[in-house]
Amino acid sequence: QLQASGGGLVQAGGSLRLSCAASGRAFSNRNMAWFRQAPGKEREFVAAVSWRGDRPYYADSAKDRFTISRDTAKNTVYLQMNSLKSEDTAVYYCAADRLSYRTTLRDVADEYDYWGQGTQVTVSS
């Protein structure tokens, strides 16, 4: 129901735009987030956006380089990633908050119950 795309191989300093398209049900009333998981590491929070599309929240590693946004009409969430570094290499997952209309953005994976299949991002140095 969540389909992530847009990953690929990019050189350090480059950019990628990830997309997460929802199908089968609408997530317009859910906060949405991106997480990532590098080989041998735990899944970590990257960014979240409220169900209204405002108040983006970023992990320190993503601040000033990544931008999360959503297009409710298209039922799609985006993650624009600029100035990519080798340490950004990971599988990126989009996720929907398990609660509707939550007023706070969460950075813990357990607070999200719908997950996309992941898209690989590889940054070469």
Short mmCIF file of C-alpha atoms in Angstrom, two decimals:
data_model
loop_
_atom_site.label_atom_id
_atom_site.label_comp_id
_atom_site.label_asym_id
_atom_site.label_seq_id
_atom_site.Cartn_x
_atom_site.Cartn_y
_atom_site.Cartn_z
CA GLN A 1 0.00 0.00 0.00
CA LEU A 2 3.05 2.23 0.27
CA GLN A 3 5.35 2.10 -2.71
CA ALA A 4 8.74 3.78 -2.36
CA SER A 5 10.79 4.69 -5.41
CA GLY A 6 13.52 7.01 -6.61
CA GLY A 7 16.57 5.38 -5.10
CA GLY A 8 19.72 4.72 -7.04
CA LEU A 9 23.44 5.20 -7.27
CA VAL A 10 24.75 8.75 -6.96
CA GLN A 11 28.11 10.35 -6.33
CA ALA A 12 28.83 12.15 -3.11
CA GLY A 13 27.47 15.68 -3.27
CA GLY A 14 24.69 14.66 -5.60
CA SER A 15 20.93 14.64 -5.14
CA LEU A 16 18.05 12.19 -5.23
CA ARG A 17 14.33 12.56 -4.78
CA LEU A 18 12.49 9.68 -3.20
CA SER A 19 8.76 9.20 -3.61
CA CYS A 20 6.29 7.20 -1.56
CA ALA A 21 2.96 6.60 -3.26
CA ALA A 22 0.01 5.27 -1.31
CA SER A 23 -2.53 3.02 -2.93
CA GLY A 24 -5.50 1.07 -1.69
CA ARG A 25 -6.19 3.50 1.08
CA ALA A 26 -5.58 7.11 1.82
CA PHE A 27 -3.11 8.30 4.39
CA SER A 28 -4.11 11.92 4.24
CA ASN A 29 -4.95 11.92 7.94
CA ARG A 30 -1.67 10.28 8.99
CA ASN A 31 1.69 11.78 9.72
CA MET A 32 4.25 10.27 7.36
CA ALA A 33 7.93 9.55 7.80
CA TRP A 34 11.06 8.27 6.16
CA PHE A 35 13.40 5.87 7.89
CA ARG A 36 16.57 4.23 6.63
CA GLN A 37 18.57 1.15 7.40
CA ALA A 38 22.19 0.63 6.49
CA PRO A 39 23.77 -2.85 6.42
CA GLY A 40 24.45 -4.11 9.91
CA LYS A 41 22.70 -1.17 11.52
CA GLU A 42 19.32 -0.58 13.07
CA ARG A 43 16.58 1.26 11.24
CA GLU A 44 16.85 4.96 11.98
CA PHE A 45 14.55 7.92 11.65
CA VAL A 46 15.23 10.42 8.87
CA ALA A 47 12.31 12.84 8.61
CA ALA A 48 8.59 13.19 9.25
CA VAL A 49 5.82 15.48 8.07
CA SER A 50 2.44 16.13 9.61
CA TRP A 51 -0.81 14.98 8.07
CA ARG A 52 -1.44 18.62 7.13
CA GLY A 53 1.90 18.84 5.37
CA ASP A 54 3.48 21.31 7.74
CA ARG A 55 5.94 21.16 10.62
CA PRO A 56 8.60 18.91 9.09
CA TYR A 57 10.85 17.21 11.60
CA TYR A 58 14.34 15.97 10.78
CA ALA A 59 17.01 13.85 12.31
CA ASP A 60 20.20 15.80 12.90
CA SER A 61 21.83 13.88 10.06
CA ALA A 62 19.18 15.14 7.63
CA LYS A 63 18.85 18.76 8.71
CA ASP A 64 19.81 21.36 6.10
CA ARG A 65 20.26 18.66 3.42
CA PHE A 66 16.96 16.79 3.18
CA THR A 67 13.43 18.10 2.66
CA ILE A 68 10.29 16.10 3.31
CA SER A 69 7.01 17.10 1.72
CA ARG A 70 3.68 15.63 0.74
CA ASP A 71 1.12 16.07 -1.99
CA THR A 72 -2.20 15.05 -0.53
CA ALA A 73 -3.97 15.18 -3.87
CA LYS A 74 -1.49 12.63 -5.23
CA ASN A 75 -1.35 10.68 -1.97
CA THR A 76 2.43 10.86 -2.21
CA VAL A 77 5.23 11.79 0.16
CA TYR A 78 8.63 12.95 -1.05
CA LEU A 79 12.12 13.14 0.35
CA GLN A 80 14.46 15.48 -1.50
CA MET A 81 18.02 14.62 -0.59
CA ASN A 82 20.84 17.02 -1.45
CA SER A 83 24.56 17.05 -0.69
CA LEU A 84 24.51 13.30 -0.26
CA LYS A 85 27.29 11.62 1.66
CA SER A 86 28.55 8.06 1.67
CA GLU A 87 27.04 7.61 5.13
CA ASP A 88 23.60 8.21 3.63
CA THR A 89 23.86 4.85 1.88
CA ALA A 90 20.96 2.72 3.08
CA VAL A 91 17.59 1.29 2.20
CA TYR A 92 15.03 4.04 2.68
CA TYR A 93 11.53 3.23 3.89
CA CYS A 94 8.44 5.37 4.04
CA ALA A 95 5.94 4.79 6.81
CA ALA A 96 2.54 5.95 8.01
CA ASP A 97 1.78 6.83 11.62
CA ARG A 98 -0.33 4.22 13.35
CA LEU A 99 -2.64 6.96 14.64
CA SER A 100 -4.72 9.42 12.67
CA TYR A 101 -4.49 13.16 13.23
CA ARG A 102 -1.65 12.80 15.73
CA THR A 103 -0.54 16.27 16.82
CA THR A 104 3.10 15.36 17.41
CA LEU A 105 5.63 13.91 15.02
CA ARG A 106 7.35 10.74 16.20
CA ASP A 107 10.81 9.45 15.40
CA VAL A 108 10.34 5.90 16.68
CA ALA A 109 9.60 3.11 14.23
CA ASP A 110 7.09 1.47 16.58
CA GLU A 111 4.79 4.47 16.14
CA TYR A 112 4.36 3.61 12.44
CA ASP A 113 2.37 0.64 11.25
CA TYR A 114 2.31 0.84 7.45
CA TRP A 115 5.63 0.51 5.67
CA GLY A 116 6.76 0.68 2.09
CA GLN A 117 9.05 -1.96 0.65
CA GLY A 118 12.14 0.25 0.70
CA THR A 119 14.30 1.78 -1.99
CA GLN A 120 18.08 1.48 -2.10
CA VAL A 121 20.20 4.61 -2.03
CA THR A 122 23.90 4.17 -2.67
CA VAL A 123 26.28 7.13 -2.46
CA SER A 124 29.73 6.60 -3.86
CA SER A 125 32.62 8.63 -2.50
#
